[in-house]
mmCIF file of C-alpha atoms and ligand atoms in Angstrom:
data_model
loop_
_atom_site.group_PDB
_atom_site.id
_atom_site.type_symbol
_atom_site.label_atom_id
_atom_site.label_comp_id
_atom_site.label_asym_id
_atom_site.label_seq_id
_atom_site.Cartn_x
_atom_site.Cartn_y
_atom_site.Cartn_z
ATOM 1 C CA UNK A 1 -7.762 -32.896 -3.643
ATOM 2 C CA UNK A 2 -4.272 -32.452 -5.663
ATOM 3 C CA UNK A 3 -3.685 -29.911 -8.652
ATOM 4 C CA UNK A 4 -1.004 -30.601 -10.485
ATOM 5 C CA UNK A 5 0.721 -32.079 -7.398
ATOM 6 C CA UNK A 6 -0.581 -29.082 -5.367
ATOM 7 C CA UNK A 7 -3.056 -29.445 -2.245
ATOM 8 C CA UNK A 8 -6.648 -27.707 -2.336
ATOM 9 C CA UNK A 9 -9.616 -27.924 0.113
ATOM 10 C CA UNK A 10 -12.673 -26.162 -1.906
ATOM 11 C CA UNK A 11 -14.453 -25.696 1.089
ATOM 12 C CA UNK A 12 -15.725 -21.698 1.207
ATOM 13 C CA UNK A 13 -14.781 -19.118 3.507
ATOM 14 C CA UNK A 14 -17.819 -19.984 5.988
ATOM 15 C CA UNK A 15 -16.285 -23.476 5.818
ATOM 16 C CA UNK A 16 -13.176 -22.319 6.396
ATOM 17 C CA UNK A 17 -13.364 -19.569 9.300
ATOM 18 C CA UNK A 18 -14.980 -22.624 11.498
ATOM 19 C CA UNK A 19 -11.691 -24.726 10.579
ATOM 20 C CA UNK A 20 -9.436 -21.710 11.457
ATOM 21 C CA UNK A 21 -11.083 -20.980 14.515
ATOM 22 C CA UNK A 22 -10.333 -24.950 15.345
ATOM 23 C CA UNK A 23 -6.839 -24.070 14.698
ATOM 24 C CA UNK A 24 -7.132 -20.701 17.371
ATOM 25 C CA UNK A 25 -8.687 -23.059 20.118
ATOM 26 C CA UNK A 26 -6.436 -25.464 19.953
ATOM 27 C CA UNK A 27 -3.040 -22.965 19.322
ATOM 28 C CA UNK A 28 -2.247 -25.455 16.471
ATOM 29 C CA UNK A 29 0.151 -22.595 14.444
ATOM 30 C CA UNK A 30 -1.523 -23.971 11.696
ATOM 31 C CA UNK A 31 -0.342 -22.423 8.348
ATOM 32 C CA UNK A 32 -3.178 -21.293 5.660
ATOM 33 C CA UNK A 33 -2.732 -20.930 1.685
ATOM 34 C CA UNK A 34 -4.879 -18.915 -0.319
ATOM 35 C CA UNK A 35 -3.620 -20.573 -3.764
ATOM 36 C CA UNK A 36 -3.807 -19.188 -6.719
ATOM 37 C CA UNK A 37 -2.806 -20.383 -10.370
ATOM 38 C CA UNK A 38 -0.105 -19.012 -10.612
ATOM 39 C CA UNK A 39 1.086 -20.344 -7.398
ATOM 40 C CA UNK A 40 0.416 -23.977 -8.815
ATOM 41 C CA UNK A 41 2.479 -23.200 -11.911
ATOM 42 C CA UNK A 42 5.065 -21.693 -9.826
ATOM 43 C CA UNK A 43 5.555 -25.001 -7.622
ATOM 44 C CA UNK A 44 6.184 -27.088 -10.794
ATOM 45 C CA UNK A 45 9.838 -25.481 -10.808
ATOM 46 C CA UNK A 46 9.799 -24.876 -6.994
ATOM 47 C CA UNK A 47 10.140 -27.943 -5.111
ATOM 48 C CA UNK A 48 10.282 -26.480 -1.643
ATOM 49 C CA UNK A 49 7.110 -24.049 -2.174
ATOM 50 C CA UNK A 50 5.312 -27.108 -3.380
ATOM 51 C CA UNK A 51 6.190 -29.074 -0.314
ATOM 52 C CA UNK A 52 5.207 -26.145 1.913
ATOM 53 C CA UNK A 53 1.764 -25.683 0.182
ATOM 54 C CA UNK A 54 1.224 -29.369 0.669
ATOM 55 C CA UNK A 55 2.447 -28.701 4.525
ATOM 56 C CA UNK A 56 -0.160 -26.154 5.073
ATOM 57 C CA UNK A 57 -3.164 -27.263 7.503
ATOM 58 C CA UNK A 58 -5.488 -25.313 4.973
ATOM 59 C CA UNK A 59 -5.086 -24.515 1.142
ATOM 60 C CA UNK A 60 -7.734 -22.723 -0.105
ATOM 61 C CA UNK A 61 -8.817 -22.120 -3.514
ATOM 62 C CA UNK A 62 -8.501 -18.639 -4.754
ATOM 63 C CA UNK A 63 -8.950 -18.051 -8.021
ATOM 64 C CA UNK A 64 -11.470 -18.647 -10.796
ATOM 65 C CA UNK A 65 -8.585 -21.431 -12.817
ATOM 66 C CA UNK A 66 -8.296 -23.996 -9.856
ATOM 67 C CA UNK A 67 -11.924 -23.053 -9.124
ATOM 68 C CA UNK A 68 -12.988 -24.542 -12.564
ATOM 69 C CA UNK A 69 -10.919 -27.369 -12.356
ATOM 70 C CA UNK A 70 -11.567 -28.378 -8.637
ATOM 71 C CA UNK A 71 -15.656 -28.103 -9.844
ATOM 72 C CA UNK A 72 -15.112 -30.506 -13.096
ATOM 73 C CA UNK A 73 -13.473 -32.951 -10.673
ATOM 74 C CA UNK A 74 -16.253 -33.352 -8.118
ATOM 75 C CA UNK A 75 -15.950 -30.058 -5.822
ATOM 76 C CA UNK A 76 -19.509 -28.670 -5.191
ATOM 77 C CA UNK A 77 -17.562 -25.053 -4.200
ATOM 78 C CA UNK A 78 -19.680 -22.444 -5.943
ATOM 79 C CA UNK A 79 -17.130 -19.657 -5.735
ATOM 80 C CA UNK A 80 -13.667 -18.910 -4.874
ATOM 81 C CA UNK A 81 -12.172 -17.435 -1.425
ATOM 82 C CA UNK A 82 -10.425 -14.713 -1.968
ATOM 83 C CA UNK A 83 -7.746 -13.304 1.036
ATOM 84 C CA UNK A 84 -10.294 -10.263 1.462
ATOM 85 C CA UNK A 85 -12.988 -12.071 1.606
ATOM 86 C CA UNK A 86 -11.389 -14.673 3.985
ATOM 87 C CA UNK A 87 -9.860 -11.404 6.235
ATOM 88 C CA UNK A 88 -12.974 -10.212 6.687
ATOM 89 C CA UNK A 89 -15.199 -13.374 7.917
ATOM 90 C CA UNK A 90 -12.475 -13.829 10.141
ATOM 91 C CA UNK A 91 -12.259 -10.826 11.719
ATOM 92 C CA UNK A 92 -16.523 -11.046 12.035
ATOM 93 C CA UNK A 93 -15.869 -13.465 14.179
ATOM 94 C CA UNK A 94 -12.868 -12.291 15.958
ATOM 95 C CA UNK A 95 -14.620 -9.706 17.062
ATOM 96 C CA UNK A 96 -17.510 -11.392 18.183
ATOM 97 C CA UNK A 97 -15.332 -13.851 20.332
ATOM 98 C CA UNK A 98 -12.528 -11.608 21.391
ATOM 99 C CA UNK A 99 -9.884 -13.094 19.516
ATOM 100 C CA UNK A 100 -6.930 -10.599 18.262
ATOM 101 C CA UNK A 101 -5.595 -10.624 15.052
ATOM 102 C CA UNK A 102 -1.942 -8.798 13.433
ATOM 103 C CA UNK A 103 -1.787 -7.196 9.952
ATOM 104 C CA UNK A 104 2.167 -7.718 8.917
ATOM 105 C CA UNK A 105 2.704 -6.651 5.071
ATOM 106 C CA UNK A 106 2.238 -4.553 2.420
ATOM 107 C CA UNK A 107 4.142 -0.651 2.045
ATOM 108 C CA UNK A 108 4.782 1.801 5.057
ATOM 109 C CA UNK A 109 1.936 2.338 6.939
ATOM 110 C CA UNK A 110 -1.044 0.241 5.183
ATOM 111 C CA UNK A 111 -1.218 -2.467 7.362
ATOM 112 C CA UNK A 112 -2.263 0.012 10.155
ATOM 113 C CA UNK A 113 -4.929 1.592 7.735
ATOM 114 C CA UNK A 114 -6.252 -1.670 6.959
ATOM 115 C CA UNK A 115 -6.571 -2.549 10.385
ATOM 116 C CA UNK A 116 -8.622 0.862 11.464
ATOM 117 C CA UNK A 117 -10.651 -0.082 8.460
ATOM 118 C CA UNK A 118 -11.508 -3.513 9.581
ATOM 119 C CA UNK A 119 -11.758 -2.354 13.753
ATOM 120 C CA UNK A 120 -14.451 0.712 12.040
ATOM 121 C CA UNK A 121 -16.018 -2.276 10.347
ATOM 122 C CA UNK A 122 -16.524 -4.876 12.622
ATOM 123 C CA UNK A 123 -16.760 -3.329 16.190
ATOM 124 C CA UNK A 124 -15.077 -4.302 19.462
ATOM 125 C CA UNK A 125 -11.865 -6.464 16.784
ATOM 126 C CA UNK A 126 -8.605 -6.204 19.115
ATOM 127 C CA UNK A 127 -5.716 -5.519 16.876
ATOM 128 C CA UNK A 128 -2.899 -7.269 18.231
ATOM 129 C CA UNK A 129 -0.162 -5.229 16.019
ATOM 130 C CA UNK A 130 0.846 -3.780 11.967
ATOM 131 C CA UNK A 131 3.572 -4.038 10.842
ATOM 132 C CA UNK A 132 4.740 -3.075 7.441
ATOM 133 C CA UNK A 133 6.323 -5.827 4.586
ATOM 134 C CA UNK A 134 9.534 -4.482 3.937
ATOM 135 C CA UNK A 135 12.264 -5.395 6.207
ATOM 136 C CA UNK A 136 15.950 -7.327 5.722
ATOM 137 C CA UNK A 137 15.861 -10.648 6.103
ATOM 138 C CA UNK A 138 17.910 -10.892 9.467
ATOM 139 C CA UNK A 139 14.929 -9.019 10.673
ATOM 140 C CA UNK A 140 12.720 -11.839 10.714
ATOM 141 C CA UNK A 141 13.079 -13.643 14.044
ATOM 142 C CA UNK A 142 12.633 -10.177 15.440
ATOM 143 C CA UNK A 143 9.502 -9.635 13.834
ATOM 144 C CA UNK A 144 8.045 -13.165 15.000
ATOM 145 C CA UNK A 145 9.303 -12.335 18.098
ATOM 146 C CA UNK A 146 7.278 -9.113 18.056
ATOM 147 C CA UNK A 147 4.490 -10.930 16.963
ATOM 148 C CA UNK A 148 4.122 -13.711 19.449
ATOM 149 C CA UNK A 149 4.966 -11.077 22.275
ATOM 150 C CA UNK A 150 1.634 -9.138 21.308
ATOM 151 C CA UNK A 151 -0.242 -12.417 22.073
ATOM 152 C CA UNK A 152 -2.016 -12.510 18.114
ATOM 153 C CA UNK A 153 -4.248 -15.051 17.729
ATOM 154 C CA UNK A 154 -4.804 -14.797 14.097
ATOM 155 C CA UNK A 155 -1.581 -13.729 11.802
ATOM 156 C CA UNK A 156 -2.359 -12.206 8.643
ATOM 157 C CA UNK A 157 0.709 -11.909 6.501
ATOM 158 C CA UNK A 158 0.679 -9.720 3.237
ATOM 159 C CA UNK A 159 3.916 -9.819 1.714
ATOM 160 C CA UNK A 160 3.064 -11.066 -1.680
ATOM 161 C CA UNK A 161 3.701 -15.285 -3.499
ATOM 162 C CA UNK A 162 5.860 -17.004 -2.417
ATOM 163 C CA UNK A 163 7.579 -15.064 0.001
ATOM 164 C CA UNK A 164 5.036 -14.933 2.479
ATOM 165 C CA UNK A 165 4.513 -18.909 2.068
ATOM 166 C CA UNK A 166 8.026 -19.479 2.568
ATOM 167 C CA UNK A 167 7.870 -16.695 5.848
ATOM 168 C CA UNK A 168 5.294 -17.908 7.731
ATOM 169 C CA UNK A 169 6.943 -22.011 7.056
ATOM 170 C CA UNK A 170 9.965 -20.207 8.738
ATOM 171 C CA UNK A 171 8.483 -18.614 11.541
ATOM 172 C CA UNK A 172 4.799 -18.963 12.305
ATOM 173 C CA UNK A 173 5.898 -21.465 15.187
ATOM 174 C CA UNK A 174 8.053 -18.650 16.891
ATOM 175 C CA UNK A 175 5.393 -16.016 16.008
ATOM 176 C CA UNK A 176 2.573 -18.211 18.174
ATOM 177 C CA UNK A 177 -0.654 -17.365 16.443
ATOM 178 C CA UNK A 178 -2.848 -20.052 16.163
ATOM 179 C CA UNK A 179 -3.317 -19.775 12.592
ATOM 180 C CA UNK A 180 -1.333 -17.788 9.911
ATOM 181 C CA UNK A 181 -2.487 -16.860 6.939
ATOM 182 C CA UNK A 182 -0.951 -15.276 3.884
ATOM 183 C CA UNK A 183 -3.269 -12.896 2.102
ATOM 184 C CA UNK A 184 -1.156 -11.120 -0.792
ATOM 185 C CA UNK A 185 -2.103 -7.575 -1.798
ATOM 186 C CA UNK A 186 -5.050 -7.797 0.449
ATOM 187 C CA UNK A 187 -4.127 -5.184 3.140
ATOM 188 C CA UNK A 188 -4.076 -2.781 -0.370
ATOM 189 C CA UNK A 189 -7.356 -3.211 -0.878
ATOM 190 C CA UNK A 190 -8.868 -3.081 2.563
ATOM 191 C CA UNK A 191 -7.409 0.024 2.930
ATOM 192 C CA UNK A 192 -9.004 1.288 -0.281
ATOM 193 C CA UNK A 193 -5.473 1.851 -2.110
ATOM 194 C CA UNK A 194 -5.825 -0.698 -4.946
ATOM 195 C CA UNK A 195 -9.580 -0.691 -5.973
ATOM 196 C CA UNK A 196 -11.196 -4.386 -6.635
ATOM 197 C CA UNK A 197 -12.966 -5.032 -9.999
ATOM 198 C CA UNK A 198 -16.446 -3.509 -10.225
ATOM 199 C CA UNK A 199 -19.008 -6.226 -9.019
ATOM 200 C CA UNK A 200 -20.367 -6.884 -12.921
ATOM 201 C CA UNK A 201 -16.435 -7.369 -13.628
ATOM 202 C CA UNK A 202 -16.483 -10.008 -10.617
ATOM 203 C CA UNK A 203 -19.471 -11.607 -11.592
ATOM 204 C CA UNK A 204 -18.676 -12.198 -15.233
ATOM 205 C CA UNK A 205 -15.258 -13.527 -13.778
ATOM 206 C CA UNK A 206 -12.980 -10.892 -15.697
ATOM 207 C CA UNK A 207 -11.399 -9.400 -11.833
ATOM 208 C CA UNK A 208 -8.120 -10.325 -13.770
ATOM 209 C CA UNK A 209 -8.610 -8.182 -16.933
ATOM 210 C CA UNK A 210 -9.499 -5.485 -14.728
ATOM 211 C CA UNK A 211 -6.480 -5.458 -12.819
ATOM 212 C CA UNK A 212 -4.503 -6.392 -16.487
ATOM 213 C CA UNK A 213 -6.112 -3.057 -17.497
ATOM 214 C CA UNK A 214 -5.259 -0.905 -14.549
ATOM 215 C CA UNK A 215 -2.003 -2.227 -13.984
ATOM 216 C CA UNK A 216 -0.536 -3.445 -17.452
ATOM 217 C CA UNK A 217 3.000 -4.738 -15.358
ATOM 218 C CA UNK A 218 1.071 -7.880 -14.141
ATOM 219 C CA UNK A 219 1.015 -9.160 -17.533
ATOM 220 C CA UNK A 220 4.146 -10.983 -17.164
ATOM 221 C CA UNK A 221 2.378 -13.179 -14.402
ATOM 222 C CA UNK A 222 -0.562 -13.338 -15.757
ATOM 223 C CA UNK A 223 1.028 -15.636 -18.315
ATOM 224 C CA UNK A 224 0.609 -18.286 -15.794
ATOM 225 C CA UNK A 225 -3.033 -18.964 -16.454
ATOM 226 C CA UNK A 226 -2.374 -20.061 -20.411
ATOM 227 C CA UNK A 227 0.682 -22.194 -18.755
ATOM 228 C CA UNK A 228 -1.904 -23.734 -16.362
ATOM 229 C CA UNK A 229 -4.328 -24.551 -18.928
ATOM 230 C CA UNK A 230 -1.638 -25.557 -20.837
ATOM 231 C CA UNK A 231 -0.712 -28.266 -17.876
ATOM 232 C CA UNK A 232 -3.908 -29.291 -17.339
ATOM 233 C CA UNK A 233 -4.574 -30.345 -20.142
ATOM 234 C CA UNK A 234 -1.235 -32.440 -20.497
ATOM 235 C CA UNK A 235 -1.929 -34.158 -17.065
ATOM 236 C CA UNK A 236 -5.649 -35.273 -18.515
ATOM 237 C CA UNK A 237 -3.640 -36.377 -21.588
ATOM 238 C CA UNK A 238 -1.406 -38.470 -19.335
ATOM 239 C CA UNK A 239 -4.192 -40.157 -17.244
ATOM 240 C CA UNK A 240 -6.331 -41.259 -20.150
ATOM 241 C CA UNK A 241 -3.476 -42.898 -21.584
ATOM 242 C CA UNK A 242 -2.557 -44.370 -18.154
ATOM 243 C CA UNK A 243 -6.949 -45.579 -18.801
ATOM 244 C CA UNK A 244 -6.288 -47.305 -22.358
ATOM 245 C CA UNK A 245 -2.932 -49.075 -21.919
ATOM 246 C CA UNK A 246 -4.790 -50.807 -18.438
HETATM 247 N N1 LIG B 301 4.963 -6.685 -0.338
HETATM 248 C C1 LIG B 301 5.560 -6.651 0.917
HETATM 249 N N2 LIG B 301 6.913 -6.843 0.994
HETATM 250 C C2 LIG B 301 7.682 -7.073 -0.106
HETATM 251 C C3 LIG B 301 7.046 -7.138 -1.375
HETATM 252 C C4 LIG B 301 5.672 -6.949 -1.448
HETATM 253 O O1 LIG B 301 4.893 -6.458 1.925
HETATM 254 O O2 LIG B 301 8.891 -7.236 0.057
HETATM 255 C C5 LIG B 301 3.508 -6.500 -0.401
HETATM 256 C C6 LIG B 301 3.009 -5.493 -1.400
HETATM 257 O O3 LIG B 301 3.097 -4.182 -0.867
HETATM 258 C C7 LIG B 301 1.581 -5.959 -1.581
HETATM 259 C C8 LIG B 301 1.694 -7.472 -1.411
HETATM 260 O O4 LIG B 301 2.946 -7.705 -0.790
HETATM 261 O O5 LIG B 301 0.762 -5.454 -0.559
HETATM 262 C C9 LIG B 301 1.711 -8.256 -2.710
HETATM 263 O O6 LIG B 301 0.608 -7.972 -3.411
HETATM 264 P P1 LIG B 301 0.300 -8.677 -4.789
HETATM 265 O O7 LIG B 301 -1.020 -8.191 -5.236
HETATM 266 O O8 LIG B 301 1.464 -8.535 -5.723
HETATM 267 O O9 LIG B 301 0.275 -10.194 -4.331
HETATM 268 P P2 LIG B 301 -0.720 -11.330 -4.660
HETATM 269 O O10 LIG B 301 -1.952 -11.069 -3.866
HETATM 270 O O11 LIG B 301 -0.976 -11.292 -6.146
HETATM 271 O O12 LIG B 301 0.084 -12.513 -4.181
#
């Protein structure tokens, strides 16, 4: 379906590890979304980040906004997949069927923390390579170089909205994973240095007013979600009229 000219396929994480291992078998160098509401608002004024999201083999829905809007229009997803939660049924199954995945994001060193916490995790998970998120940008074909020279099947990159959208667009097909995926501040939390929301916070659907509370900068960007509403609303506005003038 389309948000606000955005692509989303509310399919869940079980759903979509068995599309992403597609992708592996068949070295497709598909590129995966994890889209979030303020990534919808964002491609209103971004042309070329909407046109990538609607490029992407997969765009899944993670956060509790598009979640509510993709169930009022006929989606029968029960829950959104977050870039943890997608990580770690991926690597489940990596490790079960041998297939190697790279960690490239996040500060100095956490990629390669995450990745010992995932390997402790789920036994027997190759780790193709880590690599931190902070580099120059004339760094980047060496990096995908690096990358597809470790043989990675699965490409997790961490390196925040849009920028790791925009990356992997650039140079998943030189990197030569079968799938890449950008996960955000995911690597953080695997490796235990941002704590999620308590699970009564996550059930009650408040993870953002958790992180609001323990990290009062986000509240610039969490402006999006009023915005969203806010557009919404305008583009149901739009459509009935559209209904009573045919
Ligand atoms: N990051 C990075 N390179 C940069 C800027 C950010 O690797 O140049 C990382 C940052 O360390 C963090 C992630 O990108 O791990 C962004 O996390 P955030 O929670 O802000 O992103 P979101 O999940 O909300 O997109």
């Amino acid at each position: 379906m389309q948000i606000l000219g955005c692509k989303l396929d509310p399919i869940d994480a079980d759903a979509a590890t068995a599309a992403i291992f597609g992708f592996v078998r068949e070295k497709a160098g598909a590129q995966i979304v994890t889209l979030g509401t303020e990534m919808v608002v964002y491609a209103q004024n971004d042309r070329r980040f909407r046109d990538v999201v609607n490029a992407c083999a997969l765009s899944l829905c993670d956060t509790v906004g598009l979640l509510t809007v993709a169930r009022k229009r006929g989606a029968t997803l029960t829950q959104r997949v977050t870039g943890v939660e997608l990580i770690e049924h991926l690597c489940a199954r990596a490790a079960a069927e041998g297939a190697s995945v790279y960690l490239f994001g996040a500060a100095e060193g956490v990629a390669a923390e995450a990745a010992a916490a995932l390997q402790a995790r789920y036994p027997g998970l190759r780790v193709a390579g880590t690599r931190s998120g902070f580099f120059r940008p004339d760094e980047s074909a060496a990096i995908a170089d690096a990358i597809r020279a470790s043989g990675a099947d699965l490409l997790f990159v961490g390196l925040g909205s849009p920028r790791q959208e925009f990356w992997l667009a650039e140079h998943l097909k030189t990197a030569g994973a079968g799938a890449g995926i950008g996960v955000g501040g995911s690597f953080d939390v695997i490796a235990g240095r941002v704590e999620r929301a308590p699970e009564a916070w996550r059930k009650l659907n408040l993870e953002w007013l958790y992180r609001l509370v323990k990290e009062p900068k986000r509240w610039r960007r969490q402006l999006a979600l009023p915005r969203f509403v806010w557009l919404i609303a305008s583009e149901r506005r739009a459509e009935n009229s559209k209904g009573s003038v045919s």
